[in-house]
XYZ file of C-alpha atoms in Angstrom:
450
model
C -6.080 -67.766 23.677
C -6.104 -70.885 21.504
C -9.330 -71.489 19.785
C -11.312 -75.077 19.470
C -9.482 -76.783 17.199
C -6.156 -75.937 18.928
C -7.364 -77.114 22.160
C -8.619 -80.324 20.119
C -4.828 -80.677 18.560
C -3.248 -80.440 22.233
C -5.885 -82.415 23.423
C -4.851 -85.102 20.774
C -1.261 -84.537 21.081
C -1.542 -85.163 24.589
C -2.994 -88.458 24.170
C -0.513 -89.498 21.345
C 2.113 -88.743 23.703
C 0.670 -91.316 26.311
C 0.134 -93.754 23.186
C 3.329 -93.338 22.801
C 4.750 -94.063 26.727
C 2.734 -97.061 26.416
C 4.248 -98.504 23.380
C 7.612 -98.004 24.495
C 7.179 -99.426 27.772
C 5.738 -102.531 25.083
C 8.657 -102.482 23.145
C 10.622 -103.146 25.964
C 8.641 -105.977 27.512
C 7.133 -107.717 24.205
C 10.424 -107.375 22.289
C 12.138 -109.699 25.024
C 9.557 -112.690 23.076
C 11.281 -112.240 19.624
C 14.795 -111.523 20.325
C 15.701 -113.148 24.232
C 16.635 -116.369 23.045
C 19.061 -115.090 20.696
C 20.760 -112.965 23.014
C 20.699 -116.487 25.828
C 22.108 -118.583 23.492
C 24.903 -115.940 21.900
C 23.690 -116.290 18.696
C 23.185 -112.030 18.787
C 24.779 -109.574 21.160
C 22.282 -107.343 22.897
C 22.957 -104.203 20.947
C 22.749 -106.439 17.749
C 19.809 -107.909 18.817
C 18.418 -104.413 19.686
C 18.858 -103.637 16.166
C 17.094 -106.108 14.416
C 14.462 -105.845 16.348
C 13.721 -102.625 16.191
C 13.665 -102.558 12.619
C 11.767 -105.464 12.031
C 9.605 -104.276 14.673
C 9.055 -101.090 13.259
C 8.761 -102.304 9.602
C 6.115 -104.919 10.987
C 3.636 -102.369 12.719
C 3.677 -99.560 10.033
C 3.371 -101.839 7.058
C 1.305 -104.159 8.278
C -0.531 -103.164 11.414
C -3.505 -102.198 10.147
C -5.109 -105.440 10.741
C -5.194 -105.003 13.960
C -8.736 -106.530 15.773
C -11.146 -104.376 17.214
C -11.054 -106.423 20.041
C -8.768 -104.550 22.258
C -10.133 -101.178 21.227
C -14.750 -102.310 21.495
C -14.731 -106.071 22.381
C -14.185 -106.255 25.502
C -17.119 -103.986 26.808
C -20.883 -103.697 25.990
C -21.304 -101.514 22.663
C -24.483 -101.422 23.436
C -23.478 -100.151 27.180
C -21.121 -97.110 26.169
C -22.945 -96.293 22.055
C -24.988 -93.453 23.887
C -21.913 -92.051 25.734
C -18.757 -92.397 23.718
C -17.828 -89.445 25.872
C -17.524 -91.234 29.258
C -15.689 -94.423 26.910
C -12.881 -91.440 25.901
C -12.062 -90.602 29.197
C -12.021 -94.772 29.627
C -9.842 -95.129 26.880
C -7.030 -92.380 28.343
C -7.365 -93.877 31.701
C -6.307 -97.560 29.909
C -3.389 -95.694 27.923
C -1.975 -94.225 31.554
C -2.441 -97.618 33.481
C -1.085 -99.801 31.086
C 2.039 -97.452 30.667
C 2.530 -97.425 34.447
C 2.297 -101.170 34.475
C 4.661 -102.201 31.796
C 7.392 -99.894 33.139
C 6.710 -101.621 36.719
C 6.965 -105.126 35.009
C 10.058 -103.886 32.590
C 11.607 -102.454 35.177
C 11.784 -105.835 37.221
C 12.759 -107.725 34.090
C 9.128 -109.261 33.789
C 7.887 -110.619 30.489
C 4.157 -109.843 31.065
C 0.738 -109.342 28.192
C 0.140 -106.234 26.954
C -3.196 -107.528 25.371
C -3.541 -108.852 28.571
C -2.999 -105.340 30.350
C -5.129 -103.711 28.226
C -7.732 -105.746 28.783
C -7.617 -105.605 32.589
C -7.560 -101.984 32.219
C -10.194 -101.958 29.941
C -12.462 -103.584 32.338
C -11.591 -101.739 35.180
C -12.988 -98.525 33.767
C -16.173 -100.017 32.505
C -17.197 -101.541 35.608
C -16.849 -98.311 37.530
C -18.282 -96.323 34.651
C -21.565 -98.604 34.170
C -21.625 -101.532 36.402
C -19.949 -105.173 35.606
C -22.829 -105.313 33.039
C -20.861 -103.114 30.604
C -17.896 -106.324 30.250
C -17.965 -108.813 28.433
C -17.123 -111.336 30.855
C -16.931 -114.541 28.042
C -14.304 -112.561 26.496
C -12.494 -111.835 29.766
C -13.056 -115.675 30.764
C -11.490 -117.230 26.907
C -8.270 -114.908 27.983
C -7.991 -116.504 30.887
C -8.250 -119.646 29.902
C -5.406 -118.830 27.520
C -3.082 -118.109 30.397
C -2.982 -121.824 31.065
C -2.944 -123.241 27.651
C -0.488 -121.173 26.085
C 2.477 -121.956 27.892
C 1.831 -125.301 28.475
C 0.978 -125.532 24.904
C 4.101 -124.560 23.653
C 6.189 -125.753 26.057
C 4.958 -129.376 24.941
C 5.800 -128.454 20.970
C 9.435 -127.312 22.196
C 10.061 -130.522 24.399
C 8.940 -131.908 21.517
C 11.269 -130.580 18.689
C 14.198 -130.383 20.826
C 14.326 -134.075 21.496
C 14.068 -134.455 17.404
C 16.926 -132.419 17.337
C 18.909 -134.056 20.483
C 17.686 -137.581 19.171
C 18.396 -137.229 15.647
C 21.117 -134.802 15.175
C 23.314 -133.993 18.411
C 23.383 -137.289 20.362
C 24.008 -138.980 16.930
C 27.904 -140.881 16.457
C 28.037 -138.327 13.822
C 26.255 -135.391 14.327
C 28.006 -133.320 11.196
C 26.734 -136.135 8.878
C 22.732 -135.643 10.716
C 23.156 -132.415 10.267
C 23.660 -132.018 6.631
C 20.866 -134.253 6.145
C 17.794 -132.230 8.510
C 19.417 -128.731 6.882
C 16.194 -129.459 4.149
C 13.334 -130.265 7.124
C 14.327 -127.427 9.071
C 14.406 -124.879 6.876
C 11.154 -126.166 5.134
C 9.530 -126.559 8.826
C 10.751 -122.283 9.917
C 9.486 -121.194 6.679
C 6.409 -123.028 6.717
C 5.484 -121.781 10.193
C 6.965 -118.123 9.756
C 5.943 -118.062 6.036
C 2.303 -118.590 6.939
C 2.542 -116.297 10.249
C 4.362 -113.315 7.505
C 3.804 -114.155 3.617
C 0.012 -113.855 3.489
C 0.151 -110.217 4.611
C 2.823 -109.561 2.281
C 1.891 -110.827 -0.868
C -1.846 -108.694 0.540
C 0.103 -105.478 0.637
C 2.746 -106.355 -1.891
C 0.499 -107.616 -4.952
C -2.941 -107.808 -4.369
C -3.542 -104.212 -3.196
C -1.198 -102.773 -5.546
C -3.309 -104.692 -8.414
C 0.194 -106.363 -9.642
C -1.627 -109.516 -9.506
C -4.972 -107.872 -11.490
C -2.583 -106.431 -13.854
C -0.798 -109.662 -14.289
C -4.035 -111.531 -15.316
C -5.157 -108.413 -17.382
C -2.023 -108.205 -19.254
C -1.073 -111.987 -19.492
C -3.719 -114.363 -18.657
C -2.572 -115.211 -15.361
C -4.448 -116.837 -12.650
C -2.610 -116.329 -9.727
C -4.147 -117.250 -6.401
C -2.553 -115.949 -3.523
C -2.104 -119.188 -1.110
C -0.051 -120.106 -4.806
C 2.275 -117.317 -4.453
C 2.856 -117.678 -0.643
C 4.115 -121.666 -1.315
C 6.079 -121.030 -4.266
C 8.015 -118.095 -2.301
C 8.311 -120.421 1.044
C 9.473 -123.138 -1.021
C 11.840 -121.025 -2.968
C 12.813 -119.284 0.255
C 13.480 -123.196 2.182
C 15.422 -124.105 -1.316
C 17.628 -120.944 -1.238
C 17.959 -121.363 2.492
C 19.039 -125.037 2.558
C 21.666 -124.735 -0.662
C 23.126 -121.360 1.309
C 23.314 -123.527 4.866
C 24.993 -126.160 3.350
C 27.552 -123.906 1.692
C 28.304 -122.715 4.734
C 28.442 -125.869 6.899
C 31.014 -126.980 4.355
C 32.887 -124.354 4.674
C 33.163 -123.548 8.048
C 33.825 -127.063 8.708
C 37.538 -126.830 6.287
C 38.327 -123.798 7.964
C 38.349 -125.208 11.680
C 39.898 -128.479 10.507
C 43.053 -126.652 8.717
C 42.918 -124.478 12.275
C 43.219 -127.865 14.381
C 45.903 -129.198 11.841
C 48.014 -126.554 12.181
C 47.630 -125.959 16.021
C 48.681 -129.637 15.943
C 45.381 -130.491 18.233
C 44.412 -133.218 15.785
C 45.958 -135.497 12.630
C 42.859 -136.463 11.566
C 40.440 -134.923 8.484
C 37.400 -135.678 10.505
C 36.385 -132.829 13.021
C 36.845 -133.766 16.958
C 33.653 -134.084 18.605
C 33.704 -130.599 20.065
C 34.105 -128.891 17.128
C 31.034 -130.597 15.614
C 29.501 -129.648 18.630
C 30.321 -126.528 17.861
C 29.826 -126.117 14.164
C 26.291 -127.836 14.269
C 25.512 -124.694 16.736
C 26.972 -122.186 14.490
C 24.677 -123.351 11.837
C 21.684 -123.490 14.360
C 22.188 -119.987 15.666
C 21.717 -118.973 11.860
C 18.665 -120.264 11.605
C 17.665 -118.741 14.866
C 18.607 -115.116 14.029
C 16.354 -115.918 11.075
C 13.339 -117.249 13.146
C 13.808 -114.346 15.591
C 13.472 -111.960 12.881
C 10.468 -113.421 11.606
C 9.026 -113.162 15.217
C 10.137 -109.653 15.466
C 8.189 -108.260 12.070
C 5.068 -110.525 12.932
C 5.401 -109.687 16.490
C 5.130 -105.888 15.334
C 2.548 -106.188 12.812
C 0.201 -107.899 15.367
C 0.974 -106.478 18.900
C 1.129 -102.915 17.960
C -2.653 -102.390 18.719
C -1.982 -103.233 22.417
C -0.538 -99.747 22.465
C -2.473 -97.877 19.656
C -5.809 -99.236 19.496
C -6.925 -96.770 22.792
C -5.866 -94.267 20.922
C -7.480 -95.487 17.942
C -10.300 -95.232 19.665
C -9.899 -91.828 20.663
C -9.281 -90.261 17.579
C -12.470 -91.976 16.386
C -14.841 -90.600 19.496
C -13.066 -87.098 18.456
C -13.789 -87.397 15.038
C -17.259 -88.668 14.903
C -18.355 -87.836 18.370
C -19.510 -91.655 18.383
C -18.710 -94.742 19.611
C -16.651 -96.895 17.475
C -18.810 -99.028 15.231
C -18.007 -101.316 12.265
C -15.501 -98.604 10.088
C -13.472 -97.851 13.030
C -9.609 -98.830 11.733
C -6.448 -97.590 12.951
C -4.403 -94.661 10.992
C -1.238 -94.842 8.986
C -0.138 -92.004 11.549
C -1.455 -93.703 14.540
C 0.813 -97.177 13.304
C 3.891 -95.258 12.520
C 3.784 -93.752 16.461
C 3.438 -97.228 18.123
C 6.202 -98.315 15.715
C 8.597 -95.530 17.045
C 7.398 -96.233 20.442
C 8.343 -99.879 20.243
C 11.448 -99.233 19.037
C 12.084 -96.363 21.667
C 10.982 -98.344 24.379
C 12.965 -101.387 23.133
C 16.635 -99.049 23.012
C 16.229 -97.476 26.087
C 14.718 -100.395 28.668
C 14.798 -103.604 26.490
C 17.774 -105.164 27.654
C 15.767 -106.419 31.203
C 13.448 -108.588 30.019
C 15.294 -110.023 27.339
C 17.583 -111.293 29.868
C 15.382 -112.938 32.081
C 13.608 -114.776 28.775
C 17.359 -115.566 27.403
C 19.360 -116.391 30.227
C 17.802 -116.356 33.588
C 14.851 -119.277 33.135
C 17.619 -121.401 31.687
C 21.309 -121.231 29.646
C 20.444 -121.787 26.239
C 22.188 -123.022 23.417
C 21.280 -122.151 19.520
C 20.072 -125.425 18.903
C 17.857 -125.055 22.392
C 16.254 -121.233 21.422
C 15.830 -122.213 17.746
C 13.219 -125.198 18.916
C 12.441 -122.625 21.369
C 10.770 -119.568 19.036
C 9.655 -122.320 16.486
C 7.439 -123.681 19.305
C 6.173 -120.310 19.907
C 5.441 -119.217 16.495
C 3.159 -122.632 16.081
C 1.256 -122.332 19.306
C 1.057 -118.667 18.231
C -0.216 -119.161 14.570
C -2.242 -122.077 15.751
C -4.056 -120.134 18.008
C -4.554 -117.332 15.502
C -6.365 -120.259 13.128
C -8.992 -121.192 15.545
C -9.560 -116.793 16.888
C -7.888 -117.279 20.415
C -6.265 -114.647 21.857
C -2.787 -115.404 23.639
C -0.113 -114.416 24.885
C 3.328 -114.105 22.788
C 5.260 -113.780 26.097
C 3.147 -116.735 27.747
C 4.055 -119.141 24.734
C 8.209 -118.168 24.817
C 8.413 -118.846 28.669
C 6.622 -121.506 28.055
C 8.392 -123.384 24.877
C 11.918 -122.084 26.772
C 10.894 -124.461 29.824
C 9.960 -126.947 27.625
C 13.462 -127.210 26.357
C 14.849 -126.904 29.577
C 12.680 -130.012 30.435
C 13.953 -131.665 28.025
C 17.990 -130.285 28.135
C 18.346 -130.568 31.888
C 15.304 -130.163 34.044
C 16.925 -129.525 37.380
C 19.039 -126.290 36.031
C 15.422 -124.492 34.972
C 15.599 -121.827 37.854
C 12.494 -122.141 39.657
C 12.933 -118.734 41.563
C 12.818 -117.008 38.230
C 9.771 -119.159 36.834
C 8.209 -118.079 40.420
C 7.886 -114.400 39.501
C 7.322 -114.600 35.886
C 3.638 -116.289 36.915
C 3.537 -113.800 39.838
C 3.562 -111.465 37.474
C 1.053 -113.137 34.743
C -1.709 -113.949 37.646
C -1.424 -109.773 38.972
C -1.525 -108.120 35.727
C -5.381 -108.292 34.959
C -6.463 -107.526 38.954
C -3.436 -104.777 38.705
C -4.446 -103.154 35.610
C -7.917 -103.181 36.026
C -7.775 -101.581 39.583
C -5.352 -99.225 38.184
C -7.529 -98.296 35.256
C -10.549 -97.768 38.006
C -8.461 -95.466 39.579
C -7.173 -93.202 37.353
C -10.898 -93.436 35.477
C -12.569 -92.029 39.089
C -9.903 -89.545 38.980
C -10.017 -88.645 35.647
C -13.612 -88.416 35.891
C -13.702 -86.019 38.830
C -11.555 -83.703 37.456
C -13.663 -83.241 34.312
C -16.716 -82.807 36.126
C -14.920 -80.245 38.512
């Protein structure tokens, strides 16, 4: 017979396991937000694209997921509902891990981009309203993620209308489009590392120098006064320097080597390009600064959304821990981030490939040019959103800012059939996961008691 604490270990073993199911069945639905318009435009294969992102992914959540909110894990209910029976809020929290699971898979498997946050939630307030009445949610919370539904995608969809018609005004409807290009090089790379830098650098240079004391030593040892927001704009403008000198380079280059190919095919006499091939070297050179924008999504992506699959178990751990309800030390484990990282990663090799093609290729055909304006849009609706403490959607702002472009490219090729159940799935997931999380609550419930 096992004693106590080995009953405790299986007990939490169990429950890491189902933290686990859940973040690979995230992986394989969120993932589609950092890495489907790469795929849809060809500027990554799927298995490359599969790579990246699980490694950015992975790197993201372990290294810097432990600033994950305690929303998802205490504020959506009533502390003051479940503090005197953190018991009953355990068997909540494993009912949210095995209804959010079952969801994603059911959404994954259909090729459905739908909110984990937005999952949990649901579930989250399924299980408190059948364990202590609609009094123990906190319905203003429920009602701002709602509202977010709306904004998010229209939001960004109106910032990537917007920056693809820069691009199709200024660069590729232009006499010459080679010339345009060489000049915006600069403003784009200074406008992906501003939004990405801001979205990724702060944490770093956290984690990097100031908890390491590199930056306490450095004032120690030399006098320096080195304020962070100083560091993160000097590395984002040496990164946009280093970025624009390396594009050019390469725009250069490319450009002789499919001229001498055209000369000796004899398909043109002239030095100057044809205008298909400056077509197609301006989206060679904007499919590099995708993959770079959809790596940036990817690590930020994992460093944020992680505690959609962790934080229940978070939770969990705590209630077994303290025998309390989580209150203001409750943080999330190195151990508990490095699980949700495999997960992710997991979930996004084995069942990834179905939602990133319905973001990349079955809303609309994108080009480079089209997803780079694409995840730019969604990483400023994103960040902006993170400035003012709303919660959103991810998946919400890429369908969004992907239909914006589409708009804006060719509005009668968006397939409204596919747009159709994308929403169909946003406006079930909250009714879905909460009744789900009711159920397997009452259940869960009655077999304890039994």
């Amino acid at each position: 017979m096992l004693d106590s604490s080995g009953v405790v270990f299986l007990q939490l073993g169990a429950m890491a396991a189902l933290a686990l199911y859940v973040a690979a069945n995230l992986g394989a639905n969120d993932v589609a937000n950092s890495m489907g318009t790469s795929v849809g435009s060809k500027a990554l294969t799927l298995r490359q694209a599969i790579i990246v992102a699980g490694i950015l992914e992975f790197s993201g959540a372990v290294l810097f997921g432990q600033g994950v909110s305690e929303t998802l894990a205490t504020g959506v209910v009533n502390a003051d509902v479940f503090s005197t029976q953190p018991q009953v809020f355990l068997i909540g929290m494993v009912s949210v891990l095995i209804a959010c699971g079952i969801w994603l898979q059911i959404a994954t498997s259909r090729g459905l981009p739908v909110s984990s946050s937005h999952a949990v939630v649901g579930a989250i307030a399924g299980f408190s309203c059948v364990a202590a009445g609609i009094n123990a949610v906190d319905w203003r919370t429920i009602g701002t993620i709602s509202l977010t539904w709306v904004a998010t995608p229209i939001a960004s969809g109106a910032l990537a209308a917007l920056f693809y018609s820069g691009v199709k005004y200024w660069i590729l409807d232009r006499p010459d489009p080679l010339s345009q290009m060489r000049e915006w090089i600069p403003w784009l790379s200074a406008a992906m590392l501003s939004v990405f830098g801001i979205i990724v650098l702060p944490s770093v240079v956290n984690v990097a120098l100031v908890q390491t004391g590199a930056i306490a030593l450095a004032h120690d040892r030399f006098g320096w006064n080195l304020p962070t927001h100083d560091i993160v704009i000097g590395i984002g403008s040496i990164g946009a320097i280093v970025l624009t000198l390396n594009s050019w380079k390469k725009l250069e280059s490319v450009e002789k080597e499919e001229g001498r190919g055209e000369k000796a095919e004899g398909i043109s006499t002239n030095s100057s390009p044809t205008p298909t091939l400056r077509h197609t070297l301006i989206e060679q050179q904007m499919a590099r600064f995708q993959v770079l924008s959809a790596c940036f999504v990817a690590f930020s992506h994992g460093s944020n959304d992680v505690g959609n699959a962790v934080a229940p178990l978070a939770a969990i751990a705590y209630i077994r821990r303290t025998g309390s309800f989580p209150s203001g030390d409750f943080s999330v484990p190195l151990w508990i981030l490095v699980l949700g990282g495999a997960g992710i990663v997991i979930g996004l090799a084995i069942w990834g490939k179905n939602v990133i093609a319905t973001v990349g290729e079955k809303i609309i055909e994108l080009q480079p040019s089209g997803g780079f304006c694409a995840e730019l849009a969604t990483a400023t609706t994103v960040l902006l959103a993170s400035r003012f403490g709303l919660p959103v959607s991810t998946s919400h702002a890429l369908v969004g800012a992907v239909v914006g472009v589409g708009l804006i490219k060719a509005w009668k090729t968006v397939r409204l059939e596919t747009l159709l159940s994308i929403g169909s799935a946003w406006l079930v997931t909250i009714p879905i996961a909460a009744g789900l999380g009711a159920s397997i609550f009452t259940i869960a419930q009655w077999i304890v008691r039994f």
